Short mmCIF file of C-alpha atoms in Angstrom, two decimals:
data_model
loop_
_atom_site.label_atom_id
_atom_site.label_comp_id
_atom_site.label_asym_id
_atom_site.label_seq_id
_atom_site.Cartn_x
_atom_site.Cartn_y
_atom_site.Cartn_z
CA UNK A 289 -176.34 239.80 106.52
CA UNK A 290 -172.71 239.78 106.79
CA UNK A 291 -170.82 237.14 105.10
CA UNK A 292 -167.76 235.54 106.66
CA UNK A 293 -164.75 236.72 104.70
CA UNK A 294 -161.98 234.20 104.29
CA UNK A 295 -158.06 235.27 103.56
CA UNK A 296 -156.67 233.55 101.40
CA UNK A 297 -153.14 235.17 102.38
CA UNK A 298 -151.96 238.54 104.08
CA UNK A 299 -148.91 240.74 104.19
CA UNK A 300 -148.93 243.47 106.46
CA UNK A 301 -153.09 243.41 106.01
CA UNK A 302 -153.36 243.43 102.38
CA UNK A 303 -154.87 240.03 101.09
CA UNK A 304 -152.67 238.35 98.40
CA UNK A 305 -153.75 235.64 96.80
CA UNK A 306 -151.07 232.52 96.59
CA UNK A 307 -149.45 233.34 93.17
CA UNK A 308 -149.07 236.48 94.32
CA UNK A 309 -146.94 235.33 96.89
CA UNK A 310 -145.11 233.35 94.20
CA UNK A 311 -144.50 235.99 92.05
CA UNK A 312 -142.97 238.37 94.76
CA UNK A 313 -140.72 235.36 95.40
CA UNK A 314 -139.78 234.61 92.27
CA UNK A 315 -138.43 238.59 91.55
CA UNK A 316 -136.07 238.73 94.23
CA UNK A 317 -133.87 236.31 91.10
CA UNK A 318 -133.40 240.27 89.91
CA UNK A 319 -131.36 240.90 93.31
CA UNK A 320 -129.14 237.29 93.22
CA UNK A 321 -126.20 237.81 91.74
CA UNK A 322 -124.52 235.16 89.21
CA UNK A 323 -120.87 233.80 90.95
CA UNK A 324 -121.64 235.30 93.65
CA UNK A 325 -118.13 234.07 94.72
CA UNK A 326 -116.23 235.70 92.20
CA UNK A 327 -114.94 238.90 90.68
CA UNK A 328 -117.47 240.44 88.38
CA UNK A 329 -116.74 243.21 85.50
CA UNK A 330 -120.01 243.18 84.55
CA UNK A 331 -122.14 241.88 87.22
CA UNK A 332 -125.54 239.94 86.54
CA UNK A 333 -128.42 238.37 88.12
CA UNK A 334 -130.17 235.27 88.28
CA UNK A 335 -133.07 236.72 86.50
CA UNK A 336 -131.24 237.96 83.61
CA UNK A 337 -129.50 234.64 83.02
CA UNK A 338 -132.79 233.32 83.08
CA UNK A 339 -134.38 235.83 80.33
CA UNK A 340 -131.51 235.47 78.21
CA UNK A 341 -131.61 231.56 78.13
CA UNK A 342 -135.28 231.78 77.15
CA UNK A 343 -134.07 233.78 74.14
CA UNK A 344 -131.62 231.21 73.29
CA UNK A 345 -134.40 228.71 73.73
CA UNK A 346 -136.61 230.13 71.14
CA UNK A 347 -133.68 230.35 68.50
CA UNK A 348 -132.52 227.56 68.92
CA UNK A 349 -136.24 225.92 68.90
CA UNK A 350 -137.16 227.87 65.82
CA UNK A 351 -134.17 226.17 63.88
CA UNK A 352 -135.02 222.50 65.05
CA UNK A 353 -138.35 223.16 63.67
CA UNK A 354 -137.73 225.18 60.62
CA UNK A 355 -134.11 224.28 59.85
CA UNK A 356 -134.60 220.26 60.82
CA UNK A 357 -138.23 219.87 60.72
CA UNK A 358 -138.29 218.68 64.67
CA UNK A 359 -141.60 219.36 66.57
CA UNK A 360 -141.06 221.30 69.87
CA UNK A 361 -143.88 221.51 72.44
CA UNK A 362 -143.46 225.22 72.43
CA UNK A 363 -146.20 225.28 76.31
CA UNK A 364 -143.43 222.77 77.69
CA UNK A 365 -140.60 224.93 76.40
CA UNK A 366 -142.14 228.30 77.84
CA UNK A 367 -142.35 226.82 81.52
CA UNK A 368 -138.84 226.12 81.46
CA UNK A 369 -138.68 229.92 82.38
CA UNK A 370 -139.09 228.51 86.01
CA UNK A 371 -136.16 226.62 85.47
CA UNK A 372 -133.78 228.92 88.00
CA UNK A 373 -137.00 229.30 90.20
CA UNK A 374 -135.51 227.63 92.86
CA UNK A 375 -132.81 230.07 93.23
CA UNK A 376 -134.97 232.84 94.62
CA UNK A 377 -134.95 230.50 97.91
CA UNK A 378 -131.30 228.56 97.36
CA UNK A 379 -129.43 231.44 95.85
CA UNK A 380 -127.10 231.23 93.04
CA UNK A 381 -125.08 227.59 93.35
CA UNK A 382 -122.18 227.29 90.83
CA UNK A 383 -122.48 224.80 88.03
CA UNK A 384 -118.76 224.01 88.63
CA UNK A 385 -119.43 223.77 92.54
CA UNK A 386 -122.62 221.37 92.12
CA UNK A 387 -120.36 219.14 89.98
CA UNK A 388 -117.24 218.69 92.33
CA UNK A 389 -118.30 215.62 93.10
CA UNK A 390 -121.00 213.13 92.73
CA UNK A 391 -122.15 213.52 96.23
CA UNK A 392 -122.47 217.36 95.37
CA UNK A 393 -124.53 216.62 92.68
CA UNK A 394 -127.34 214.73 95.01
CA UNK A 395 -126.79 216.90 97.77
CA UNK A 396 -128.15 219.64 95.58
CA UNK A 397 -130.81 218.06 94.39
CA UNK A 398 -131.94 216.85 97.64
CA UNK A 399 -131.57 220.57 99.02
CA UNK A 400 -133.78 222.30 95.90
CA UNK A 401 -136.60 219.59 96.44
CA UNK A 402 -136.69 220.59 99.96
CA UNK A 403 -136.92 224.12 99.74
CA UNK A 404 -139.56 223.47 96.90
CA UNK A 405 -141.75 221.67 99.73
CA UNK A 406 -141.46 223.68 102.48
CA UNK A 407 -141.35 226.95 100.46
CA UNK A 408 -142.31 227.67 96.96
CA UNK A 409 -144.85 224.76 97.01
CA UNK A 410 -147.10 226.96 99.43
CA UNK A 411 -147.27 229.66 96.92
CA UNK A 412 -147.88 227.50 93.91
CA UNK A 413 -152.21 226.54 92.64
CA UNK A 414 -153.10 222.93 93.39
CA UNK A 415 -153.71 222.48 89.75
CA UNK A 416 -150.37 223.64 88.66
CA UNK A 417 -148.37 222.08 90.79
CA UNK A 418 -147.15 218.45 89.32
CA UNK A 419 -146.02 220.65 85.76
CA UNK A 420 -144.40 223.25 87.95
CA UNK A 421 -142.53 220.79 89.98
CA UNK A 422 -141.53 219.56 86.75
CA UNK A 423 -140.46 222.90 85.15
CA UNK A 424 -138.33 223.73 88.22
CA UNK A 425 -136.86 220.27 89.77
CA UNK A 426 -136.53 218.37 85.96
CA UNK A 427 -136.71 220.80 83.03
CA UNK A 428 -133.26 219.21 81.69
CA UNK A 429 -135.12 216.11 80.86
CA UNK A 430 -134.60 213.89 77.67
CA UNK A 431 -136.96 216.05 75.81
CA UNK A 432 -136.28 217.93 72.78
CA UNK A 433 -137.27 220.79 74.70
CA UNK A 434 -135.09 219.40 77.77
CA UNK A 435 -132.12 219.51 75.47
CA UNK A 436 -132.93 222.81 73.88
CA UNK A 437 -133.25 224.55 77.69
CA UNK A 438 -129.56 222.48 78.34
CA UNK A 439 -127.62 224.11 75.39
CA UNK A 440 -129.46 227.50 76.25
CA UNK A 441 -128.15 227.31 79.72
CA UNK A 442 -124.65 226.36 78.71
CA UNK A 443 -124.49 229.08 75.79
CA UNK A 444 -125.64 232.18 78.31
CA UNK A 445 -122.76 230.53 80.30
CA UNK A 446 -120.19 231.26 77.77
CA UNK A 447 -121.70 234.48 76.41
CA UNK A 448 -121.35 235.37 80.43
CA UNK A 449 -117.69 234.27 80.63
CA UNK A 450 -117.13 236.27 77.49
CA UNK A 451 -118.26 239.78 78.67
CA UNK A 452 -114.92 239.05 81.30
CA UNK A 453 -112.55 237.40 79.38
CA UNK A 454 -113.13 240.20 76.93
CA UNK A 455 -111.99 242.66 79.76
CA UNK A 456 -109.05 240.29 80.97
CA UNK A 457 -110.85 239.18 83.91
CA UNK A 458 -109.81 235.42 82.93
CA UNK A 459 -109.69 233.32 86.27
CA UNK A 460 -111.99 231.50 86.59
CA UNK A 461 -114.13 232.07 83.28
CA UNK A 462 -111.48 230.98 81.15
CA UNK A 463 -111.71 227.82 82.77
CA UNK A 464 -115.81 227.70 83.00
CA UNK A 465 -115.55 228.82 79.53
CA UNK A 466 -113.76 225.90 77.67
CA UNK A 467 -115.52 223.47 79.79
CA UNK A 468 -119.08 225.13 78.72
CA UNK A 469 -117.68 224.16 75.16
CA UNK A 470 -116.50 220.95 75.86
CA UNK A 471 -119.78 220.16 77.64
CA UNK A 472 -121.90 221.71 74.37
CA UNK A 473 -120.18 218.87 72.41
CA UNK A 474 -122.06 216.18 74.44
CA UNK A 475 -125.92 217.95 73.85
CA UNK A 476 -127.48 215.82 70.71
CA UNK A 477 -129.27 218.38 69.64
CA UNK A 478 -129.49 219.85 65.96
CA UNK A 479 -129.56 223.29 66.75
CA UNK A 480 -127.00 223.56 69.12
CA UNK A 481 -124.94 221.90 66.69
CA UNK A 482 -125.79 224.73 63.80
CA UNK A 483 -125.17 227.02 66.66
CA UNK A 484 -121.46 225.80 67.21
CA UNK A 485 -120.54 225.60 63.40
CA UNK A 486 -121.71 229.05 62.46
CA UNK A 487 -122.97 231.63 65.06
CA UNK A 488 -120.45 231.31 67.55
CA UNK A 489 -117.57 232.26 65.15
CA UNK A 490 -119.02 235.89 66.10
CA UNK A 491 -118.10 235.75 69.82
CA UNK A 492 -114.50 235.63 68.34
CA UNK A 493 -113.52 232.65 71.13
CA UNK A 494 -111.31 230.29 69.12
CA UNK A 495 -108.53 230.90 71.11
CA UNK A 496 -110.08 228.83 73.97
CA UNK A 497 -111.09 225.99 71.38
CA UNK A 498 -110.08 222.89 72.32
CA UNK A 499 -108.27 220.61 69.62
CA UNK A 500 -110.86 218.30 70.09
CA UNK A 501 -113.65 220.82 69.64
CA UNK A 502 -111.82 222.35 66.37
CA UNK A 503 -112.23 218.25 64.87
CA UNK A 504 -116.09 218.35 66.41
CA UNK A 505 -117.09 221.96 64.53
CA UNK A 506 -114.83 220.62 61.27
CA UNK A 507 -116.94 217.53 61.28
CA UNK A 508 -120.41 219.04 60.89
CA UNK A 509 -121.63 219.45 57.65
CA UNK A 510 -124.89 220.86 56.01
CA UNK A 511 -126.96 220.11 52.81
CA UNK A 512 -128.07 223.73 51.44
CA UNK A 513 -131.22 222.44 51.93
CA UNK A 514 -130.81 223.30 55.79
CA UNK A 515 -130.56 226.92 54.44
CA UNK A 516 -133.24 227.28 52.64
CA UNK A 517 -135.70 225.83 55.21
CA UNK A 518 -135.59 228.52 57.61
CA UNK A 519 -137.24 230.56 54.29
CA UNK A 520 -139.36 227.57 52.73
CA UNK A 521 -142.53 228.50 54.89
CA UNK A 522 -143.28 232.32 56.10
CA UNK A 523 -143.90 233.30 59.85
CA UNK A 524 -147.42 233.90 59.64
CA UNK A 525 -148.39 230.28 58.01
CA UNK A 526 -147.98 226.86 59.70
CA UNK A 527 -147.15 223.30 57.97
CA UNK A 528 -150.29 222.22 57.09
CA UNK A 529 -150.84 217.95 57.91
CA UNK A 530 -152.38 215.61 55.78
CA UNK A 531 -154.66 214.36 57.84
CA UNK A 532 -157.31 212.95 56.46
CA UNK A 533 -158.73 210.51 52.87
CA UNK A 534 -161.17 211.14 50.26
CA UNK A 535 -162.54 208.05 48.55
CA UNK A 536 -163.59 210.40 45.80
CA UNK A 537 -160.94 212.05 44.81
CA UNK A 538 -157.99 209.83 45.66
CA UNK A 539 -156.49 212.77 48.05
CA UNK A 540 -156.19 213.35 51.53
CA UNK A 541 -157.84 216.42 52.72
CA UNK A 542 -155.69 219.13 54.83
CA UNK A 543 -155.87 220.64 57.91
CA UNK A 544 -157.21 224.07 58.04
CA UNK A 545 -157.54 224.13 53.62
CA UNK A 546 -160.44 223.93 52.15
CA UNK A 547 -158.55 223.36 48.69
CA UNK A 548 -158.81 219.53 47.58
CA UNK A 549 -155.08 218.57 46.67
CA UNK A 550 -154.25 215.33 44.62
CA UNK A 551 -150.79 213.81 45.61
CA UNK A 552 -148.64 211.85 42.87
CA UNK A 553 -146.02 210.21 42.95
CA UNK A 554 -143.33 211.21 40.53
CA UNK A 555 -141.97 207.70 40.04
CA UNK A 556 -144.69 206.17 38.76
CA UNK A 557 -146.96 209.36 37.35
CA UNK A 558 -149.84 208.09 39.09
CA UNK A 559 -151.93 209.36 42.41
CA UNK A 560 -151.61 207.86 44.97
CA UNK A 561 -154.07 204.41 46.12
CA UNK A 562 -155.94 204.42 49.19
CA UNK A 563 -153.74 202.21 50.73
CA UNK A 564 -150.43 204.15 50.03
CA UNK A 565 -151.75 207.43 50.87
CA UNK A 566 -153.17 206.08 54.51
CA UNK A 567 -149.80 204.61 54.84
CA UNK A 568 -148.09 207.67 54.36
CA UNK A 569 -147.46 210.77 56.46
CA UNK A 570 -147.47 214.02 54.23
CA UNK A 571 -147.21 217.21 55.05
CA UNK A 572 -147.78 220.53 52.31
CA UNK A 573 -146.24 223.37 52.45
CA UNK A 574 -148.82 225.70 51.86
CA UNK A 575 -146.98 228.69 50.32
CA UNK A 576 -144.98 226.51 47.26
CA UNK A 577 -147.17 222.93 47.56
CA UNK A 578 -144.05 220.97 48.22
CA UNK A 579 -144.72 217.92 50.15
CA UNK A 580 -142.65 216.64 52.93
CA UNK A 581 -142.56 213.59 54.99
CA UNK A 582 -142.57 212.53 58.64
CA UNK A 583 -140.06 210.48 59.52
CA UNK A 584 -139.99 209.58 63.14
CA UNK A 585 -139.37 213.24 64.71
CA UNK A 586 -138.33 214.62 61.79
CA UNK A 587 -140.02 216.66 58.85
CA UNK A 588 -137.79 216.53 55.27
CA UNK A 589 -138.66 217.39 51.93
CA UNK A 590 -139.51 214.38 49.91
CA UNK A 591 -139.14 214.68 46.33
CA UNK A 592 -140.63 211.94 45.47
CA UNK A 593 -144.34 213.62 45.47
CA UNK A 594 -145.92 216.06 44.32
CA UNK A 595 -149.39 217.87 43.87
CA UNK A 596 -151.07 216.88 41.32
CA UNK A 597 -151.85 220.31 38.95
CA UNK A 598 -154.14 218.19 36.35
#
């Protein structure tokens, strides 16, 4: 008995199923060229913009965490490599062009949600689609992860506007240039920060700082401690959360450890009560047992406890 066969989508008679589709869509980013408008040296696409900034992403996420003990919802941070999605059916739009004026700005917007509905919607799994929307309509949210995809963008921007400025092509990078720095000034984000005061002395652009960006760089300032977190806890081993209390032992127990650790405080030479220790939010570092504390977002070192070696 024959049973009825149902396509699920065709091109030219082969069946492709719906990401497919997507997928085909999304590579022709490798054939859109960046300022399209403009005079390119080195020419580039929409797709490598779009692999370096998820480079920049993970630096720059692996110093909030490691460097200033942020969390970053790394599955969040690795859809925002549909971020420039879009573009395979819009085409490259200049930054500087979408922000001419305000109206610009919403006519945009209003154009990219369309061409999501009527076009890459089709191609996109029922069950993907509200975090998809998200990842390519609203990944420069309020997130940390928001912010870290924001300062990635902008920092491809001026490593982009360097490769021509470099070979005197100046107008108009020079221009996008110093306004990519100026606009890296307003990103509150830690590692973007780091990345202004130290890496980007390499790109050898301090002829297009602004005075106002010299006084922003000169005012950032690091403990040494900053330094040695990248090194405090190796690759291979994650900070390990106090997460639980044993009545027994006056400790709480740690996530994936099997090793019963006593906390003290140093202040007082004594371990910790029941009631301080379920007040508190520890975490152990499990390659020197130092302990550090949650504080809001943040993870620092607290000195003030210890594991207790009696």
């Amino acid at each position: 008995m024959n049973k009825k066969r149902t396509n699920i989508g065709c091109t030219k008679g082969i069946m492709v199923m719906p990401i497919g589709q997507l997928l085909l869509k999304l590579k022709k980013a490798e054939n859109i060229k960046r300022y399209q408008v403009e005079r390119n040296l080195v020419p580039r696409s929409v797709a490598e913009h779009s692999d370096f900034v998820m480079k920049l992403c993970y630096v720059l996420a692996k110093w909030e965490e490691r460097k200033f003990g942020n969390r970053v919802n790394w599955k969040k941070l690795y859809g925002c490599t549909f971020h420039d999605g879009i573009e395979a059916w819009t085409g490259d739009i200049l930054s500087y062009t979408k922000r001419t004026v305000p109206e610009m700005m919403e006519a945009v917007r209003l154009t990219e949600e369309s061409f999501f509905e009527s076009g890459m919607r089709k191609d996109i799994p029922t069950s993907w689609l509200g975090e998809l929307r998200q990842f390519v309509l609203n990944p420069k949210d309020d997130t940390i992860e928001g912010k870290i995809l924001e300062a990635a963008d902008t920092l491809d921007v001026i490593f982009e506007c360097r490769e021509e400025v470099i070979r005197h092509n100046k107008d108009p990078f020079e221009k996008i240039l110093i306004s990519s720095l100026e606009k890296l000034m307003s990103i509150d984000l830690e590692s973007c920060k780091y990345f202004l005061k130290y890496p980007l002395n390499d790109l050898n652009l301090h002829q297009y700082y602004s005075e106002s960006f010299k006084g922003y760089i000169a005012d950032l300032h690091y403990d040494e401690i900053i330094f040695e977190n990248a090194n405090s806890v190796p690759e291979e081993v994650e900070v390990i959360k106090v997460i639980g209390y044993d009545k027994n032992t006056n400790i709480k127990e740690l996530k994936n450890n099997s090793d019963n650790i006593k906390i003290m405080c140093l202040k007082t030479n004594k371990l910790l009560s029941e009631e301080e220790v379920i007040s508190l939010e520890l975490f152990v570092n499990p390659l020197d047992r130092t302990i550090f504390k949650v504080n809001g977002s943040k993870i620092a070192r607290d000195e003030n406890y210890s594991i207790f070696k009696g």
